[in-house]
Each structure stands twice: as C-alpha cells, then as structure tokens.
Coordinates of C-alpha atoms in Angstrom, one line a residue:
X260 CA 16.8 233.1 29.1
X261 CA 18.8 233.8 26.0
X262 CA 20.5 230.5 25.0
X263 CA 22.9 232.4 22.6
X264 CA 24.7 234.5 25.3
X265 CA 28.3 234.8 24.3
X266 CA 30.9 233.3 26.6
X267 CA 33.3 236.1 27.7
X268 CA 36.8 235.9 26.3
X269 CA 39.2 235.3 29.2
X270 CA 42.1 233.4 27.6
X271 CA 45.6 234.7 28.5
X272 CA 47.7 236.7 26.1
X273 CA 50.4 234.0 26.1
X274 CA 50.0 230.7 24.3
X275 CA 50.6 227.6 26.4
X276 CA 53.0 224.9 25.3
X277 CA 51.7 221.7 23.8
X278 CA 51.6 218.8 26.2
X279 CA 54.1 215.9 25.4
X280 CA 52.6 213.7 22.7
X281 CA 53.7 210.6 24.5
X282 CA 51.9 211.7 27.7
X283 CA 48.7 212.4 25.7
X284 CA 48.9 209.0 24.0
X285 CA 49.5 207.2 27.3
X286 CA 46.5 209.0 28.9
X287 CA 44.2 208.1 26.1
X288 CA 45.4 204.5 26.2
X289 CA 44.8 204.3 30.0
X290 CA 41.4 205.9 29.6
X291 CA 40.4 203.3 27.0
X292 CA 41.7 200.5 29.3
X293 CA 39.7 201.7 32.2
X294 CA 36.6 202.1 30.1
X295 CA 37.0 198.5 28.9
X296 CA 37.2 197.3 32.5
X297 CA 34.0 199.2 33.4
X298 CA 32.3 197.4 30.5
X299 CA 33.4 194.0 31.8
X300 CA 32.1 194.6 35.3
X301 CA 28.5 193.8 34.4
X302 CA 26.8 191.1 32.3
X303 CA 27.2 192.1 28.6
X304 CA 23.4 192.4 28.0
X305 CA 23.2 195.1 30.7
X306 CA 26.3 196.9 29.6
X307 CA 24.8 197.0 26.1
X308 CA 21.5 198.3 27.4
X309 CA 23.3 201.1 29.4
X310 CA 25.3 202.1 26.4
X311 CA 22.1 202.6 24.3
X312 CA 20.3 204.3 27.1
X313 CA 23.1 206.8 27.7
X314 CA 21.5 209.3 25.4
X315 CA 19.2 210.5 28.1
X316 CA 22.1 212.1 29.9
X317 CA 22.9 214.4 27.0
X318 CA 19.2 215.4 26.7
X319 CA 19.0 216.0 30.5
X320 CA 22.2 218.1 30.6
X321 CA 21.0 220.0 27.5
X322 CA 17.7 220.8 29.3
X323 CA 19.6 222.2 32.3
X324 CA 21.5 224.6 30.1
X325 CA 18.6 225.5 27.8
X326 CA 16.2 226.3 30.7
X327 CA 18.7 228.2 32.8
X328 CA 18.9 225.5 35.6
X329 CA 22.7 225.1 35.3
X330 CA 23.3 228.8 35.7
X331 CA 20.8 228.9 38.6
X332 CA 22.5 226.0 40.4
X333 CA 26.1 227.1 40.6
X334 CA 28.4 225.4 43.1
X335 CA 26.2 226.3 46.1
X336 CA 23.4 223.8 46.9
X337 CA 20.0 225.1 46.0
X338 CA 16.5 223.7 46.4
X339 CA 14.8 222.2 43.4
X340 CA 11.6 223.8 44.5
X341 CA 13.2 227.3 44.6
X342 CA 14.8 226.8 41.2
X343 CA 11.5 225.6 39.7
X344 CA 9.7 228.6 41.1
X345 CA 12.3 231.0 39.9
X346 CA 12.5 229.5 36.4
X347 CA 8.7 228.7 36.1
X348 CA 9.3 224.9 35.9
X349 CA 7.5 221.9 37.4
X350 CA 9.1 221.3 40.7
X351 CA 8.5 217.6 40.9
X352 CA 9.7 217.0 37.3
X353 CA 12.8 219.0 37.9
X354 CA 13.6 217.2 41.1
X355 CA 13.4 213.8 39.4
X356 CA 15.8 214.8 36.7
X357 CA 18.3 216.4 39.1
X358 CA 18.1 213.3 41.3
X359 CA 18.8 211.0 38.4
X360 CA 21.8 213.1 37.4
X361 CA 23.1 213.1 41.0
X362 CA 22.8 209.3 41.2
X363 CA 25.1 209.1 38.1
X364 CA 27.7 211.4 39.8
X365 CA 26.9 214.4 37.6
X366 CA 25.5 216.6 40.4
X367 CA 25.9 216.9 44.2
X368 CA 22.8 216.1 46.3
X369 CA 22.8 217.3 49.9
X370 CA 19.4 216.2 51.0
X371 CA 16.1 218.2 51.3
X372 CA 15.8 218.2 47.5
X373 CA 18.9 220.4 47.3
X374 CA 21.5 220.1 44.5
X375 CA 24.7 221.8 43.2
X376 CA 27.0 221.4 40.2
X377 CA 30.2 219.4 40.7
X378 CA 33.6 219.4 38.9
X379 CA 32.2 217.6 35.9
X380 CA 29.1 219.8 35.3
X381 CA 30.4 223.2 36.4
X382 CA 31.3 224.0 32.7
X383 CA 27.6 223.9 32.0
X384 CA 27.5 227.5 33.3
X385 CA 27.9 230.2 30.7
X386 CA 30.2 232.2 33.0
X387 CA 32.6 229.3 33.6
X388 CA 36.1 230.0 32.2
X389 CA 35.9 226.6 30.4
X390 CA 32.2 226.8 29.7
X391 CA 30.8 224.1 27.3
X392 CA 27.2 225.5 27.4
X393 CA 26.9 226.0 23.7
X394 CA 28.5 222.7 22.9
X395 CA 26.0 220.9 25.1
X396 CA 23.1 222.8 23.5
X397 CA 24.4 222.0 20.0
X398 CA 24.9 218.2 20.7
X399 CA 21.5 217.9 22.5
X400 CA 19.6 219.9 19.9
X401 CA 16.8 218.3 17.9
X402 CA 18.8 218.5 14.7
X403 CA 21.6 216.2 15.8
X404 CA 19.6 213.1 17.0
X405 CA 17.3 213.6 14.1
X406 CA 20.1 213.1 11.7
X407 CA 21.6 210.2 13.6
X408 CA 18.2 208.5 13.6
X409 CA 18.5 208.3 9.8
X410 CA 21.7 206.4 9.9
X411 CA 20.1 203.3 8.4
X412 CA 19.1 205.3 5.4
X413 CA 22.7 206.5 4.9
X414 CA 24.0 203.0 5.2
X415 CA 21.6 201.8 2.5
X416 CA 22.3 204.7 0.0
X417 CA 25.8 205.7 0.9
X418 CA 24.7 209.3 0.8
X419 CA 24.2 212.0 3.5
X420 CA 20.7 212.3 4.7
X421 CA 20.4 216.0 5.4
X422 CA 19.5 217.1 1.9
X423 CA 16.8 214.4 1.5
X424 CA 14.9 215.8 4.5
X425 CA 15.5 219.5 4.1
X426 CA 15.0 222.0 1.3
X427 CA 18.4 223.7 1.8
X428 CA 21.9 222.8 3.0
X429 CA 22.8 223.0 6.6
X430 CA 24.6 226.3 6.4
X431 CA 21.6 228.0 4.7
X432 CA 19.4 226.3 7.3
X433 CA 21.4 227.8 10.1
X434 CA 21.6 231.2 8.4
X435 CA 17.8 231.3 8.4
X436 CA 17.8 230.6 12.2
X437 CA 20.0 233.1 14.0
X438 CA 19.6 231.5 17.4
X439 CA 20.6 228.1 16.2
X440 CA 23.4 229.6 14.2
X441 CA 24.8 231.4 17.3
X442 CA 24.7 228.2 19.3
X443 CA 26.6 226.3 16.6
X444 CA 29.3 228.9 16.3
X445 CA 29.4 229.3 20.1
X446 CA 30.1 225.5 20.3
X447 CA 32.9 225.7 17.7
X448 CA 34.4 228.6 19.7
X449 CA 34.3 226.6 22.9
X450 CA 36.0 223.6 21.2
X451 CA 38.7 225.9 19.7
X452 CA 39.3 227.6 23.0
X453 CA 40.3 224.4 24.7
X454 CA 42.7 223.2 22.1
X455 CA 44.0 226.4 20.3
X456 CA 47.1 226.8 22.4
X457 CA 48.6 223.3 22.1
X458 CA 47.5 223.2 18.4
X459 CA 49.3 226.5 17.7
X460 CA 52.5 225.2 19.3
X461 CA 52.3 221.7 17.9
X462 CA 52.8 222.6 14.2
X463 CA 55.7 224.8 12.7
X464 CA 53.4 227.6 11.5
X465 CA 56.4 229.9 11.9
X466 CA 58.0 228.3 8.8
X467 CA 55.3 230.1 6.7
X468 CA 54.9 233.8 6.1
X469 CA 51.1 233.6 6.2
X470 CA 48.3 231.4 7.6
X471 CA 44.7 231.4 6.2
X472 CA 42.1 230.1 8.6
X473 CA 39.2 228.9 6.5
X474 CA 35.9 228.9 8.5
X475 CA 37.9 230.2 11.5
X476 CA 34.9 231.6 13.3
X477 CA 35.8 234.5 15.6
X478 CA 39.5 234.0 15.1
X479 CA 40.5 232.3 18.4
X480 CA 42.7 229.6 16.7
X481 CA 44.3 232.1 14.3
X482 CA 45.0 234.5 17.2
X483 CA 46.8 231.7 19.1
X484 CA 48.8 230.8 16.0
X485 CA 49.9 234.4 15.3
X486 CA 50.7 235.0 19.0
X487 CA 52.9 231.9 19.1
X488 CA 54.6 232.7 15.8
X489 CA 55.2 236.5 15.7
X490 CA 56.7 236.5 12.1
X491 CA 53.6 235.1 10.4
X492 CA 50.6 237.1 9.2
X493 CA 47.0 235.7 9.1
X494 CA 43.8 235.8 7.1
X495 CA 40.5 234.9 8.7
X496 CA 37.6 233.8 6.5
X497 CA 34.0 233.0 7.7
X498 CA 30.4 234.3 7.5
X499 CA 30.1 238.0 7.9
X500 CA 28.0 237.7 11.1
X501 CA 30.8 235.6 12.7
X502 CA 34.0 237.5 11.7
X503 CA 32.3 240.7 12.9
X504 CA 33.0 239.4 16.4
X505 CA 36.7 238.8 15.8
X506 CA 38.2 242.2 16.7
X507 CA 38.2 241.7 20.5
X508 CA 39.9 238.4 20.1
X509 CA 42.7 239.7 18.0
X510 CA 43.1 242.7 20.3
X511 CA 43.4 240.5 23.3
X512 CA 46.2 238.6 21.7
X513 CA 47.8 241.8 20.3
X514 CA 47.9 240.5 16.7
X515 CA 45.4 242.9 15.1
X516 CA 48.0 244.5 12.9
X517 CA 48.9 241.1 11.4
X518 CA 45.4 240.0 10.4
X519 CA 43.2 240.4 7.4
X520 CA 39.5 239.6 8.0
X521 CA 37.4 238.5 5.0
X522 CA 33.7 237.6 5.0
X523 CA 32.7 234.8 2.6
X524 CA 31.3 231.4 2.0
X525 CA 33.9 228.6 2.4
X526 CA 32.3 226.3 -0.1
X527 CA 31.6 228.9 -2.8
X528 CA 34.3 231.5 -2.6
X529 CA 38.0 230.8 -3.4
X530 CA 40.3 232.0 -0.6
X531 CA 43.2 234.4 -1.3
X532 CA 45.8 232.5 -3.5
X533 CA 49.5 232.1 -2.9
X534 CA 49.4 232.0 0.9
X535 CA 51.7 229.8 3.0
X536 CA 49.4 227.4 4.8
X537 CA 45.6 227.0 4.7
X538 CA 44.1 225.9 8.0
X539 CA 40.8 224.0 8.4
X540 CA 39.6 222.9 11.8
X541 CA 36.3 221.1 12.5
X542 CA 34.6 222.8 9.6
X543 CA 33.8 220.0 7.1
X544 CA 30.4 219.2 8.7
X545 CA 28.4 217.1 6.4
X546 CA 30.8 217.5 3.4
X547 CA 31.3 214.5 1.2
X548 CA 34.7 213.2 0.2
X549 CA 34.7 215.0 -3.1
X550 CA 33.9 218.4 -1.6
X551 CA 36.3 217.9 1.3
X552 CA 39.2 216.9 -0.9
X553 CA 38.7 219.9 -3.2
X554 CA 39.4 222.5 -0.4
X555 CA 40.7 225.1 -0.4
X556 CA 38.2 225.7 -3.3
X557 CA 39.9 227.1 -6.4
X558 CA 43.1 228.2 -4.5
X559 CA 45.5 226.6 -6.9
X560 CA 43.5 227.5 -10.0
X561 CA 43.3 231.2 -9.0
X562 CA 47.0 231.2 -8.1
X563 CA 47.9 229.8 -11.6
X564 CA 45.7 232.3 -13.4
X565 CA 47.2 235.2 -11.4
X566 CA 50.6 234.2 -12.6
X567 CA 49.4 234.4 -16.2
X568 CA 49.6 230.6 -16.8
X569 CA 46.9 228.1 -17.7
X570 CA 44.4 227.3 -14.9
X571 CA 46.0 224.0 -13.8
X572 CA 47.2 223.0 -10.4
X573 CA 50.6 221.8 -11.8
X574 CA 51.7 225.4 -12.5
X575 CA 51.1 226.5 -8.9
X576 CA 52.3 224.1 -6.2
X577 CA 49.5 223.5 -3.8
X578 CA 50.2 224.9 -0.3
X579 CA 50.0 222.6 2.7
X580 CA 46.5 222.0 3.9
X581 CA 46.3 221.4 7.6
X582 CA 43.3 219.7 9.0
X583 CA 42.4 218.9 12.6
X584 CA 40.2 216.0 13.7
X585 CA 39.6 215.8 17.4
X586 CA 43.0 215.5 19.1
X587 CA 45.0 214.6 16.0
X588 CA 46.2 216.7 13.1
X589 CA 47.7 215.9 9.7
X590 CA 49.4 217.9 7.0
X591 CA 48.9 216.8 3.3
X592 CA 50.3 218.3 0.1

C-alpha cells in the first residue's frame, strides 16, 4: 500500500471563525488539571514507568497506518485473522497488537478477535475528513526517535545532532527520499488543515496588502488567509514538488487570481521584498536560533538595495514576521 497517498481536499470554501481565546485557554487549563489528577491516581513509580513506556502506542498506531490495517479496519468490526490474510500479516501478532490498543481504549473489541476503530483512532484512515495518517507516519518514523535518542549528546554539546550523524541537512535528506518527503509534507498539510481557519481569522491580515507564506506547502493556510481577507494578495513559496500541488487548493477557495506561486529554498533564497507580512508556520524544523532569527533571509537587504540605498536594514523597515507555534502565535518587528 502506498503510504504517501494524498488526503483529498474537502475543506469548505468559507473560513470558520476563531474560537474565543478565553474558552481555548480554559479548555487547556482543564485538560492539564485532569491529566495531573490521572498522574496522582497511581504510585509515582508506576506513573513514571507508564510515561516512559508510552512510546509503544505511537509505534503501534504508526504500524497500523503503514501496513494498511487502519484503512482495513474502518468503523465496522473485522476479524484480525481476515485482516492478516488480506494484508499478508501474521494473524497472531496482529491480534496481540490490536488487543493491546483496545485495552487502552484506542480500538473497539467485540469478541471473536474482531476489532474496529473508535472516535479517537478513526482519523488514522486516509479517507477520513480529519485524517492524521501522514502525521502518525511522520512521528512514528525511524528518523524521529533516532534523533530523540541522541538528546544526551545535544545536552552535552549544545548543538543539534542531525548533522553529526548524516552527510546532508534534513531537507536534502528528504529530497533524496521522495516517499519520506511526501509523508513529511502530508503531515504538515494535515496540521495546517486543522488550524488554518481560526489562524486566518485570529490575526488582522486584512491590514496588509500582501501576505507571503514562506514554506507554505500546498497553500492551505494562505488560501484560508486570502479567503478571510479578500483585499489581500498572497505569495506562496516552497519546494517545486510541493507548490506544484497548490492549484486545486487555491481554486477551491476561489483565490487563484490573487496568488503568486514561487518555487525556492527557504533557507537559501531571499523572498520577494517589500511585502506586507511574512508568514512562517511550523517550518523552522531543526534550525538554530541564529538561522531562525535571520528569516526572512535577505528580505530587508534586498528591499534596501532595490530602493537604491545601502544594503542595511535601517533603510527598509522590516515587515512583521508572524510565527506560529502549536496553538499560539506571535508577531515581532
């Protein structure tokens, strides 16, 4: 089964309103309080052991997606033996993994070795409207735990560990592995899909005549921004193989005539100068503080040179740089 299958675009043409910030903050606070209560319900040594052992769930769920089990299960109960035969897996081994996940409330078990997905795991299916199949594949890939296992090295040296164990940077490494690259960008697309609407409504993008989405993937976030702010124009910048998939997204949101698509390397190529706001969302993977703080690369310098002055940032006010981390955002000048 092809693990890089694209998730169909099924977002509405309209952009939903952002939820009240107070409600979101309260929900997060309540969630943390309930989690703290769960931790206190067992002796601390067992709680600690369970926390460290939790990694097996990510690996198990990743295996279900990677091997096609999640798509095969669906919401109707199916026999582990039938699935194993259909997917050419070991029936007993598959049953044991499914039973362990069911015990933790991640699957439904109906007896006679029959299982189905539940509300939590239904998004493992690639056809689910809120599918997280690529994100699960990305987080459970060998690459991620391999890097985290070298955290002691990073704590000793203060440096990132990727370059000390690979002969190229992560982006070049992904470029050389099309399937891994597709999974990574699929994961970013899924993440953007779930937060693009509220994000687009939560910042006054309409105050700017143009928005540049650096490393914007297939344009889902930029499409939401432009749909929510019809007076703004947009520029999408990412790898050629990624932006090539942006046309259907912009067409669905009816913003094609207000978008310029540029293929380029975020860390090597300077973006178009003189735009209103530069947007970066979940793209500084592995970048150190110096690299991250220098983005957009060369924007102010090129703007100054275009105006015929010396290449200094003081002669061209730096546009706002909007960065998103998880559920929070910030704007710095």
